[in-house]
Each structure stands twice: as structure tokens, then as C-alpha cells.
Amino acid sequence: MSTLIAERPTAELTTGRKAPKRRLRGESKLHPLVWVFVVAVMAFSLIPFYWLVNTSLKKGASLSQGELFPSQPTLENYLVVFQNPEFLLALRNSVIIAVVTTTVALVFASFAAYALARLKMRRKAMILTLILSVTTFPAIAIAAPMFSIWREIGLYDTLLGLIIPKLTFALPLAIYTLTSFFKEIPRELEESAYMDGATPFVAFRKVILPLAVPGLATTAILVFISVWNEFLLAVTLTTSPEARPVPVAIAFFSGTSEFDQPLGTISAASVIITVPLVILVLVCQKRIVSGMTAGAVKG
Amino acid sequence: MAIKTIPASRGPAKTSGRDRAERKLAFRMTAPSLVIMALVAAVPIGYAIWLSLNQYSVRTAGLSRFVGLENYINALASQEWWAAFGQTFLFAGLSVSLELVLGTAMALLLNLAFKGRAVLRTVVLLPYAIITVVSAITWQTMFQPNMGLVTNVLSALGLPGGDVVWLGEHGYAMAVIVMADVWKTTPFAALIILAGLQVISAETYEAAELDGASKWQTFVNITLPLLRPAIVLAAIFRTMDALRVFDLPFVLTRGANGTESMSMLAYTQLRENRLVGEGSALSILTFLTVMVVSVIYVRFAGGNIRDVAKEEQ
């Protein structure tokens, strides 16, 4: 699989930044049909968000009749969520898991990615293939044995017991994305560091790493989102609220003790954890795009 | 950090010395990641293979009995496995093909220069930020009988589908699961394809224009063939993901109405039925299925990609 990606003809060119100017020529006026398509795409992307927020603001009859606009909007669902100790625990767990996994993955991955991008190395292609093949593992293949191993050694239903397997999937993602960022840094910079008597590692730490900060930030965002999102390992390897991260907590959310559908509170909880990620995407839109295309396309 | 201990004496003057230092450094820098991945991926998979050869139940803790391939034979003879297998491939086929078509269309749109392109790109990217479980809940609320957006709008317009219990019937439930997946992951496909689109040189288009090709002809004869590697790559990533699908059916139907995926079936045996041996066998079967598909992809599409690379050079 690595050969496939390494040999992609688009490899050197797809930074996504240097789009040829030509396409701007004479196309400021779009065909009306194209505008229809633009609007349709926007609607398709946004309407579900609207409905989620709408549902989260409704209670009782307003909820069960499915009003298109809440006639009596209420923040009650949000209060219920914030008073739910299990949700707050889940939030804490998710933050700890995502921050620790992202940090550790970034440290190890930056070493590995630098070696793979820049240094002379034996069996580089084989190592890249191995790393990529980890990303194709179905999480259930790891989750099933981990379930048994963790139960025996006491890591089952703990945060550490989730961080370790999540790291396995975060590492290849980080290594692939970072490798492509390191490749973009001009080689002359290291050469001049060598001239000044630096060892390769010093050149990496003092010259390359500071220049790679934007790439590191991009990778951190992508890894953070994917760790935060991960569900199967989280649901298999936890059982109590003390270790459950947000996605599992939401999937098992029972809402209030009321008889009506807990959809209102579930929606409120969903909105609460979506807002930070949406802000992240709005602020770091360019970074996310370059990271997604770099990691995937350039390998 | 052990890495710092590399002797600084290997000066830049001796190239061969630096070569050796480089190789050594490269080894030391990659080793930690490889060790972590080996420990947390290879060891458990080896253990899973061992577990799958045993009759082992958490209920009777510690009791395990070697049964050889019995778990596999039972799984392969069971209707559940083949149902899950079929459903997973149906889901992957439907969602990936929709994502590629929509993703290509979106990429073409994002590649046009018009006022509001930046806004469109941000909006399109938003579903990517939503976690899959929330995306499942969102689509669930839209298809609730009587209270969902889609069911209400369909009823109001007098269209069929308004009074359907969408998640209560196989075909409809499958449709909702596919839609939720398409909504969340089409941006990913679109961005990969957009990256491929941006490297097609302007000259190629100018030549086509000089030859008097129509827009449609240009698209079919130039854009699509040159875009093939990017589309294939998006297809690989999305197919691998789709074959592992778990969150969407788990939240939307809990696997009811014939929507159980391979991963879900393994999970159910393992966690709900506490059958570790059977669950492990099913997870190994899932793993093998994904492996086989990825090998087939690389065999066919890999050659495909190399051909295109040659043509471009």
C-alpha cells in the first residue's frame, strides 16, 4: 500500500496551495445551475446541524410534535446535561485521553517521521508499509484480545487502558501526516547546520522542529479529532462512568428520569461537545485541509 | 532521552561517518513508534488468534479448552456471519460509491473560482468535525416518526415515507445509516479528489479547448482519467473505513433489522454474550476480510495508478 501512495503522480504537487491561476480566469460568473448545486451542498451540510440544535431546544409536546421552529425554546436540556455527573466525568475522560494520546503520539511520531522523511535508512519502504498496514486494522481485531488482556492485568475500564490502544491508531496517522510536512522543509537548512558542525539529531531539534511547528499543529488537530471520535475501543474496553469517554456516554445516555424521549437531552449533550470541534474547524480550516490532503495523498 | 547520547564527534567532514550516524539515528528515532505499534497491534492479534482457537468464556473465568478451528467453522457455518458480511459489503458499496460521486462533484465545485468559495469549503468541512456517534444521533432525530424533520416534511408534502418507521425496517434503516455516513465523510473524499484536481495542468485544458472539445468531453476525456488516482485513493481509504463500520449501526439500530456489521457481530459475541473464543474468531475473520479487500485494491488499483503515473511523465 505504501508503494501505491509513494508512487502517486500527484505526490509532489498537491500541497493544495499552488492551484494554477488559470482556473480563476473568466469564471467569476457561475452558471445558475451551478449555484443551485452550491446551495444544495450547503443545505445538505447544514440542515442536520440545524435539526440537532432545534431538537436540543425543545421539551415535551414541542419535541414530540417535531416543530420546525421551537415555539417555546428552552435551555432546560442543557441544564440537565450539565447537572449530569456522568456526562461531566465523560468530558473529563475524553479531554485526558485525547490530550495525552495526542501529545505522546506527536513526540514519537515526529522522531519517526523525520527519520522516514529525511534520513538514510535501511528498509524504509518496508517500515512505511508496516506502519500503513496498522491503519487498515479493524479496531475490533485489537479490541477483542485487549478486552481479555486488560481484564487480567487490571487495565480494563481505566483511562490508561484506553490511551494505549488508541495510541496505536494515532501513531500511524501522525507519522504519515508529519512525514509529508517534513519533506516540504528545504534540505539546505540541514546542510548548513551540518556545516556548522551539528549532528543530524541536533539539526533536527534545533533547525527542523521549530520550522515544522505548523505541521505539528495540523497533525495535532487531526489526531485529536480522530482520538476524540473513536468509539469501538472505548465501548469495548470500558464499563463504568469513571473511564467512559464522551462518545460512549452519549450513546448510553438515558437522559432524565422522565418518561418522554430523552432525545432532547441527548441532542443538547451532542451540541455541547460539537461546538468546540466546530470552532476548531472554523479557525483551523486551512490547516485541516492541508493536513488531510498531505497525510492521505502524499504519504 | 537516549537519542541525545549519539556522539557529537561524528563531524560533517567524513560523509561515510555521517551516513552511519544517520542510519543509527534513523533506527533510534523510528524504534519507539515501531515498538509501541508492534506491542499494541501485533501482540494482541497473536493473542486473538490463540483465543479464537479456544472455548473460553468470561462467565466461567479461567476455564478454557482448546477446540482448534471449531469457532471458525461454527462462524462460517452460521447465518449471522454471512448476514453481517453481506450487510457490511452492501453498506460499503452504497456509501463509498455515493461518496465518490458526490465527492467528485463537490471537488469540482470547490475548484471553481467564485465569491463564497471559502465559505463553501468551510461549510462542507463542518460534518467532518462532528463525532460519528453525534452524527448518528443527528440522523436518528431527523428520521423519528412524527417528530423528525424528514418524516414531518415528507408528510406535509404528502410524499410517501412520512409515516414509515425508518429505523424499524431493514431497507429504510440501511438508507439512514448510509446517509449518515455520506454526510459525515464525503468532505474527506472531496478534499482528496480536490488535491488531485489541482495538479492537472492548465495547458492540458488549453489544448483541449483549442481542439474544440466541449466541457463535457473535456471532463470525460481529460479530467476523469487524470483524476483516477485521486479517486482510487479516496475509494481505498473510504472502503477500509466502511468495512470496519461500527458506531453508526450501533447507535442507530443496535444492529436490529438486519443492519449488524461484521465488527458489531464480533462485539456482540464478545461483550454481550461473553463468548471470548467465538468473538475472537469473528474479529479475526473481520480482520482477514479487510486485509483481502485491501490487497485486491492495491493489486488492481495500484497498477492502475502506476499506468497513469507513466502517462503523465
XYZ file of C-alpha atoms in Angstrom:
612
model
C 0.000 0.000 0.000
C 2.865 2.353 0.678
C 4.227 1.915 -2.804
C 0.859 2.842 -4.132
C 0.874 6.045 -2.210
C 4.521 6.850 -2.683
C 4.129 6.496 -6.419
C 1.150 8.680 -6.770
C 1.809 11.010 -9.660
C 0.296 13.915 -7.808
C 2.697 13.447 -4.914
C 4.967 16.436 -5.248
C 2.375 18.810 -6.437
C -0.596 18.542 -4.169
C 0.187 20.949 -1.435
C -3.199 22.382 -2.245
C -1.757 25.859 -2.152
C -0.351 26.379 -5.589
C -3.522 25.958 -7.581
C -2.812 27.146 -11.101
C -4.140 30.612 -11.670
C -5.887 29.586 -14.866
C -8.986 28.335 -13.160
C -9.746 31.777 -11.916
C -9.965 33.077 -15.462
C -13.372 34.174 -16.643
C -15.292 32.048 -14.199
C -16.469 34.634 -11.743
C -19.976 34.201 -13.133
C -21.279 30.779 -12.318
C -23.972 29.076 -14.312
C -27.298 29.330 -12.431
C -27.459 25.540 -12.247
C -24.101 25.511 -10.516
C -25.476 27.927 -7.930
C -28.359 25.536 -7.356
C -25.786 22.858 -6.677
C -23.832 25.148 -4.324
C -26.992 25.831 -2.347
C -27.907 22.134 -2.272
C -24.472 21.189 -0.952
C -24.664 23.891 1.727
C -28.145 22.746 2.757
C -27.092 19.101 2.890
C -24.168 20.014 5.142
C -26.008 22.421 7.429
C -29.596 21.179 7.844
C -28.678 18.267 10.156
C -26.868 20.737 12.430
C -29.960 22.908 12.475
C -32.156 19.977 13.408
C -29.807 18.883 16.194
C -29.835 22.365 17.744
C -33.574 22.648 17.185
C -34.202 19.322 18.963
C -31.968 20.324 21.841
C -34.087 23.436 22.498
C -37.401 21.600 22.763
C -39.281 19.874 25.522
C -42.488 17.921 25.874
C -45.141 18.453 23.215
C -42.913 20.796 21.248
C -40.425 17.935 20.970
C -42.834 15.127 20.234
C -44.651 17.095 17.518
C -41.389 17.868 15.807
C -41.936 21.620 15.302
C -39.733 23.075 12.582
C -39.012 26.036 14.861
C -39.248 25.597 18.625
C -42.323 27.610 19.709
C -41.096 27.688 23.288
C -37.330 27.331 23.153
C -35.852 26.197 26.437
C -32.351 25.627 27.730
C -33.599 23.059 30.210
C -31.993 20.170 28.323
C -28.626 21.868 28.626
C -29.095 22.336 32.378
C -29.974 18.665 32.730
C -26.816 17.690 30.848
C -24.552 19.920 32.890
C -26.058 18.578 36.108
C -25.427 15.027 35.000
C -22.279 13.864 36.812
C -21.728 11.061 34.303
C -21.563 13.499 31.407
C -19.077 15.697 33.229
C -16.924 12.669 34.028
C -17.068 11.602 30.392
C -15.995 15.064 29.315
C -13.059 14.944 31.707
C -12.116 11.455 30.500
C -12.247 12.449 26.843
C -10.083 15.510 27.430
C -7.468 13.490 29.326
C -7.442 10.659 26.783
C -7.288 12.925 23.753
C -4.639 15.278 25.173
C -2.344 12.516 26.453
C -2.689 10.367 23.326
C -2.126 13.337 21.001
C 0.934 14.540 22.919
C 2.601 11.134 23.163
C 1.795 10.291 19.547
C 3.226 13.605 18.370
C 6.508 13.162 20.235
C 7.188 9.646 18.958
C 5.742 10.297 15.513
C 7.881 13.398 14.954
C 11.009 11.298 15.533
C 9.854 8.510 13.257
C 8.538 10.868 10.589
C 11.797 12.816 10.483
C 13.791 9.625 10.045
C 11.438 8.427 7.317
C 11.321 11.771 5.523
C 14.943 12.747 5.707
C 17.483 10.262 6.973
C 19.210 7.458 5.162
C 17.658 4.300 6.431
C 17.516 0.611 5.728
C 14.197 -0.991 4.739
C 12.407 2.330 4.657
C 9.733 1.117 2.234
C 9.023 -1.930 4.357
C 8.675 0.154 7.506
C 6.309 2.568 5.767
C 4.212 -0.364 4.551
C 4.082 -1.817 8.050
C 3.014 1.496 9.544
C 0.325 1.989 6.955
C -0.958 -1.542 7.389
C -1.674 -0.772 11.040
C -4.180 1.839 9.883
C -6.111 -0.812 7.978
C -6.578 -2.994 11.078
C -10.194 -3.106 12.111
C -10.257 -1.855 15.704
C -12.305 -4.899 16.714
C -9.293 -7.137 15.981
C -7.389 -5.260 18.711
C -10.376 -4.697 20.973
C -11.262 -8.369 21.382
C -7.893 -9.565 22.735
C -7.320 -6.295 24.635
C -10.578 -6.938 26.447
C -9.148 -10.217 27.771
C -5.590 -8.993 28.392
C -6.702 -5.825 30.166
C -9.050 -7.759 32.418
C -6.214 -9.972 33.507
C -3.676 -7.250 34.187
C -6.105 -4.704 35.618
C -6.096 -2.121 32.828
C -9.698 -2.859 31.852
C -12.001 0.103 32.457
C -9.158 2.559 33.082
C -8.067 5.659 31.186
C -4.589 4.237 30.610
C -6.190 1.097 29.224
C -7.822 3.266 26.547
C -4.868 5.545 25.863
C -2.529 2.658 24.981
C -4.594 1.060 22.178
C -5.711 4.455 20.861
C -2.052 5.400 20.569
C -1.561 2.510 18.167
C -4.012 4.042 15.741
C -2.916 7.630 16.390
C 0.767 6.911 15.677
C 0.494 5.875 12.008
C -1.830 8.788 11.266
C 0.625 11.207 12.881
C 3.665 9.626 11.223
C 2.112 9.812 7.756
C 0.955 13.378 8.082
C 4.223 14.589 9.628
C 6.405 12.797 7.077
C 4.828 14.834 4.316
C 5.332 18.070 6.237
C 8.991 17.301 6.939
C 9.556 16.591 3.255
C 8.489 20.126 2.424
C 11.232 21.755 4.501
C 14.207 22.712 2.286
C 17.190 20.401 2.651
C 19.699 23.269 2.557
C 18.768 24.172 6.107
C 20.112 20.910 7.481
C 23.144 21.077 5.207
C 24.118 24.426 6.657
C 23.565 23.078 10.162
C 25.914 20.196 9.331
C 28.440 22.743 8.061
C 28.295 24.379 11.450
C 29.149 21.035 12.994
C 25.723 19.904 14.120
C 24.875 16.212 14.342
C 21.763 15.037 12.493
C 19.792 14.944 15.740
C 20.844 18.451 16.716
C 19.897 19.625 13.220
C 16.513 18.001 13.704
C 15.905 19.512 17.117
C 17.294 22.984 16.593
C 16.589 23.619 12.916
C 13.837 21.383 11.605
C 11.495 21.011 14.550
C 10.923 24.758 15.041
C 10.172 25.097 11.326
C 7.781 22.185 11.481
C 5.567 23.781 14.135
C 2.711 24.499 11.693
C 2.841 20.893 10.502
C 2.906 19.659 14.094
C -0.114 21.804 14.921
C -2.020 20.469 11.920
C -1.165 16.896 12.837
C -2.196 17.516 16.432
C -5.634 18.711 15.290
C -6.186 15.685 13.066
C -5.030 13.227 15.722
C -7.082 14.959 18.409
C -10.255 14.791 16.316
C -9.741 11.137 15.467
C -8.985 10.112 19.071
C -11.945 12.131 20.381
C -14.173 10.468 17.787
C -13.034 6.860 18.307
C -15.820 4.653 19.620
C -15.248 0.916 19.280
C -12.216 0.623 21.572
C -13.876 2.991 24.004
C -17.074 0.978 24.230
C -15.315 -2.397 24.396
C -12.713 -1.522 26.995
C -14.801 0.473 29.479
C -17.788 -0.310 31.590
C -18.101 2.372 34.255
C -18.659 6.150 34.030
C -15.232 6.652 35.648
C -13.491 5.586 32.446
C -16.084 6.190 29.726
C -15.276 8.914 27.233
C -17.877 11.211 25.682
C -18.966 9.176 22.620
C -19.779 6.140 24.778
C -21.500 8.247 27.415
C -23.698 9.844 24.754
C -24.512 6.500 23.148
C -25.702 5.221 26.532
C -27.269 8.492 27.668
C -30.586 7.810 29.307
C -31.473 11.453 29.701
C -33.698 12.359 32.602
C -35.869 10.072 34.622
C -38.889 11.296 32.688
C -40.987 9.057 30.531
C -40.681 11.116 27.396
C -37.970 10.556 24.817
C -34.573 11.613 26.096
C -33.787 12.889 22.593
C -33.874 16.477 23.853
C -31.135 15.917 26.408
C -29.127 13.655 24.111
C -29.246 16.386 21.469
C -28.174 19.001 23.996
C -25.220 16.849 25.041
C -24.345 16.359 21.372
C -24.433 20.098 20.717
C -22.238 20.765 23.747
C -19.457 18.503 22.558
C -19.808 19.522 18.914
C -19.387 23.262 19.478
C -15.669 23.135 20.403
C -14.872 20.946 17.411
C -16.846 23.161 15.054
C -14.944 26.189 16.356
C -11.712 24.257 15.826
C -12.694 23.570 12.223
C -13.739 27.167 11.605
C -10.473 28.538 12.991
C -8.132 25.905 11.578
C -9.959 25.181 8.331
C -6.879 25.633 6.120
C -4.694 23.532 8.400
C -7.175 20.687 8.473
C -7.483 20.687 4.704
C -3.725 20.697 4.170
C -3.273 18.001 6.811
C -5.950 15.730 5.392
C -4.667 16.005 1.857
C -0.996 15.858 2.877
C -1.341 12.769 5.027
C -3.555 10.960 2.603
C -2.200 11.997 -0.736
C 1.479 12.422 -0.187
C 2.224 9.638 2.262
C 16.143 10.862 26.016
C 18.550 8.206 24.900
C 18.816 9.750 21.470
C 20.881 12.633 22.774
C 23.738 10.312 23.605
C 24.828 9.992 19.987
C 28.478 11.017 19.952
C 28.842 14.500 18.579
C 32.320 13.644 17.346
C 30.999 12.350 14.027
C 31.813 15.502 12.182
C 30.413 16.636 8.881
C 33.736 16.117 7.169
C 33.516 12.345 6.873
C 30.477 11.584 4.739
C 30.588 7.844 5.375
C 30.741 8.509 9.101
C 27.747 10.753 8.807
C 25.954 8.086 6.815
C 26.462 5.617 9.605
C 25.394 8.140 12.211
C 22.328 8.903 10.134
C 21.292 5.278 9.837
C 21.803 4.765 13.525
C 19.819 7.866 14.362
C 17.073 6.867 11.944
C 16.824 3.495 13.639
C 16.652 5.038 17.084
C 14.076 7.586 16.027
C 11.725 5.052 14.443
C 12.163 2.298 17.020
C 9.896 3.703 19.763
C 6.928 4.068 17.389
C 7.500 0.644 15.881
C 7.798 -0.970 19.293
C 4.562 0.629 20.512
C 2.691 -0.403 17.379
C 4.099 -3.924 17.496
C 3.226 -4.361 21.162
C -0.248 -2.948 20.870
C -1.152 -4.322 17.444
C 0.816 -7.467 16.731
C 0.782 -8.991 20.228
C -2.982 -8.631 20.706
C -3.664 -10.016 17.243
C -1.482 -13.006 18.011
C -3.361 -13.429 21.285
C -6.682 -13.067 19.455
C -5.693 -15.926 17.173
C -4.903 -18.030 20.257
C -8.194 -17.075 21.931
C -10.115 -17.894 18.769
C -8.834 -21.479 18.943
C -10.237 -21.906 22.421
C -13.583 -22.313 24.032
C -13.256 -19.528 26.537
C -15.935 -17.748 28.411
C -15.724 -14.889 30.842
C -18.661 -16.414 32.695
C -16.543 -19.370 33.699
C -13.420 -17.333 34.250
C -10.136 -19.076 33.643
C -11.749 -22.087 32.040
C -10.522 -22.502 28.534
C -10.459 -25.524 26.329
C -8.543 -25.846 23.075
C -11.029 -26.512 20.303
C -8.929 -25.885 17.207
C -10.829 -24.353 14.320
C -14.241 -25.088 15.794
C -15.054 -21.415 16.407
C -14.199 -20.573 12.817
C -16.176 -23.483 11.420
C -19.177 -22.509 13.530
C -18.878 -18.881 12.469
C -18.548 -19.703 8.783
C -21.488 -22.097 9.015
C -23.655 -19.531 10.792
C -26.243 -17.385 9.151
C -25.297 -14.445 11.392
C -21.788 -14.166 9.999
C -22.881 -14.209 6.367
C -25.709 -11.790 7.084
C -23.272 -9.380 8.758
C -20.767 -9.941 5.956
C -23.386 -9.138 3.317
C -24.718 -6.107 5.172
C -21.226 -4.689 5.660
C -20.431 -5.020 1.968
C -23.815 -3.600 0.998
C -23.183 -0.636 3.280
C -19.622 -0.159 1.996
C -20.682 -0.441 -1.652
C -23.534 2.036 -1.316
C -21.816 4.601 0.864
C -18.440 4.572 -0.892
C -19.930 4.905 -4.377
C -22.189 7.758 -3.252
C -19.261 9.437 -1.511
C -17.075 9.192 -4.606
C -19.721 10.633 -6.937
C -20.718 13.393 -4.517
C -17.111 13.961 -3.512
C -16.035 14.409 -7.129
C -18.888 16.845 -7.722
C -18.011 18.754 -4.567
C -14.329 18.837 -5.510
C -15.168 20.248 -8.958
C -17.307 22.876 -7.264
C -14.605 23.800 -4.758
C -12.120 24.091 -7.599
C -14.150 26.796 -9.317
C -13.332 30.390 -8.621
C -16.355 32.200 -7.313
C -17.244 34.521 -4.499
C -18.040 32.441 -1.470
C -15.758 29.542 -2.267
C -14.060 29.879 1.136
C -17.448 29.805 2.849
C -18.463 26.715 0.903
C -15.234 24.953 1.792
C -15.724 25.645 5.496
C -19.370 24.596 5.451
C -18.574 21.381 3.605
C -15.892 20.575 6.157
C -18.145 21.025 9.209
C -19.651 17.497 9.264
C -16.100 16.137 9.441
C -15.737 17.760 12.861
C -18.791 16.096 14.304
C -18.100 12.804 16.062
C -19.675 9.770 14.436
C -21.883 8.994 17.423
C -23.322 12.511 17.317
C -23.793 12.245 13.576
C -25.769 9.049 14.175
C -27.905 10.770 16.813
C -28.497 13.722 14.486
C -29.772 11.490 11.698
C -31.803 9.497 14.188
C -33.620 12.639 15.319
C -34.311 13.635 11.714
C -35.991 10.322 10.926
C -38.031 9.903 14.122
C -41.679 9.103 13.379
C -43.889 12.198 13.930
C -41.116 14.297 15.448
C -38.347 14.148 12.890
C -37.577 16.765 10.274
C -37.600 14.369 7.343
C -40.717 12.466 8.385
C -42.578 15.744 9.023
C -41.559 17.340 5.763
C -42.456 14.201 3.808
C -45.875 14.050 5.488
C -46.504 17.739 4.950
C -45.709 17.413 1.259
C -47.895 14.329 1.035
C -44.963 12.249 -0.099
C -44.522 8.605 0.826
C -42.164 7.889 3.684
C -43.705 10.270 6.193
C -45.389 7.533 8.166
C -42.573 4.999 7.851
C -40.738 3.879 10.962
C -37.415 4.464 9.239
C -35.194 2.691 11.702
C -37.665 -0.149 12.147
C -37.337 -1.692 8.712
C -34.294 -3.137 7.063
C -34.212 -1.185 3.810
C -35.066 2.166 5.388
C -32.698 1.669 8.316
C -29.908 0.862 5.890
C -30.728 4.030 3.929
C -30.454 6.188 7.066
C -27.141 4.567 8.037
C -25.761 5.179 4.542
C -26.969 8.802 4.534
C -25.374 9.482 7.922
C -22.074 8.092 6.659
C -22.245 10.001 3.377
C -22.980 13.213 5.256
C -20.010 12.880 7.572
C -17.310 11.532 5.273
C -17.971 12.963 1.806
C -15.820 16.009 2.736
C -12.857 13.676 3.189
C -13.303 12.158 -0.267
C -13.881 15.619 -1.752
C -10.632 17.003 -0.317
C -8.524 14.108 -1.622
C -10.109 14.468 -5.060
C -9.677 18.246 -4.935
C -5.964 17.756 -4.290
C -5.818 15.560 -7.388
C -7.770 18.116 -9.385
C -5.399 20.930 -8.563
C -2.417 19.253 -10.167
C -3.984 18.867 -13.594
C -2.069 21.420 -15.593
C -3.725 24.386 -17.242
C -2.018 23.536 -20.544
C -3.930 20.278 -20.766
C -7.187 22.186 -20.661
C -5.985 24.851 -23.058
C -5.014 22.191 -25.571
C -8.434 20.601 -25.260
C -10.068 23.981 -25.729
C -8.038 24.619 -28.889
C -9.178 21.279 -30.222
C -12.710 22.438 -29.745
C -13.687 19.958 -27.066
C -16.936 20.626 -25.266
C -16.989 20.974 -21.496
C -18.483 17.524 -21.120
C -15.922 15.974 -23.486
C -13.131 17.661 -21.546
C -14.489 16.298 -18.307
C -14.898 12.729 -19.555
C -11.713 12.528 -21.616
C -9.307 14.629 -19.587
C -10.424 15.405 -16.055
C -11.773 11.991 -15.087
C -8.817 9.897 -16.352
C -6.296 12.260 -14.747
C -8.331 12.244 -11.575
C -8.445 8.473 -11.392
C -5.511 8.059 -8.966
C -7.043 10.511 -6.508
C -10.455 8.872 -6.801
C -8.946 5.419 -6.313
C -7.069 6.625 -3.262
C -10.229 8.115 -1.767
C -12.001 4.836 -2.566
C -9.341 2.806 -0.739
C -9.440 4.901 2.399
C -13.214 5.065 2.461
C -13.708 1.351 1.739
C -11.332 0.296 4.511
C -13.247 2.556 6.884
C -16.662 1.409 5.709
C -15.801 -2.275 6.124
C -14.973 -1.578 9.763
C -18.230 0.282 10.378
C -19.443 0.092 13.957
C -20.615 3.376 15.513
C -23.406 4.155 13.043
C -25.386 0.894 13.260
C -24.569 0.635 16.969
C -26.259 3.948 17.768
C -28.959 3.950 15.086
C -30.318 0.422 15.385
C -28.125 -1.534 17.823
C -27.839 -3.944 14.923
C -31.560 -4.648 14.716
C -33.440 -5.213 11.441
C -30.510 -6.868 9.737
C -28.141 -3.907 9.980
C -25.474 -5.666 12.025
C -21.961 -5.195 10.618
C -19.051 -7.631 10.947
C -17.429 -5.577 13.717
C -20.760 -5.352 15.533
C -21.332 -9.099 15.415
C -17.882 -9.727 16.896
C -18.557 -7.100 19.571
C -21.931 -8.619 20.444
C -20.485 -12.109 20.896
C -17.624 -10.743 22.950
C -19.253 -8.172 25.189
C -22.915 -9.049 25.306
C -22.793 -12.815 25.018
C -19.436 -13.060 26.754
C -18.159 -15.604 24.261
C -14.491 -14.672 24.012
C -13.468 -17.548 21.724
C -16.297 -17.006 19.237
C -15.912 -13.222 19.402
C -12.184 -13.507 18.720
C -12.764 -15.822 15.768
C -15.246 -13.310 14.337
C -12.847 -10.410 14.845
C -10.072 -12.341 13.089
C -12.475 -13.090 10.235
C -13.293 -9.372 10.017
C -9.601 -8.557 10.025
C -8.924 -11.081 7.232
C -11.810 -9.741 5.146
C -10.476 -6.181 5.350
C -6.953 -7.417 4.554
C -8.092 -9.346 1.487
C -10.032 -6.360 0.168
C -7.065 -4.026 0.663
C -4.747 -6.451 -1.143
C -7.208 -6.718 -4.050
C -7.459 -2.933 -4.204
C -3.706 -2.449 -4.305
C -3.307 -5.186 -6.931
C -5.864 -3.690 -9.269
C -5.816 -0.015 -8.462
C -2.098 0.040 -7.715
C -1.239 -0.990 -11.264
C -3.829 1.420 -12.473
C -2.156 4.237 -10.606
C 1.280 3.357 -11.947
C -0.023 3.446 -15.518
C -1.409 6.905 -15.026
C 1.873 7.989 -13.469
C 3.741 6.828 -16.571
C 1.353 8.595 -18.888
C 1.842 11.833 -17.032
C 5.616 11.775 -17.182
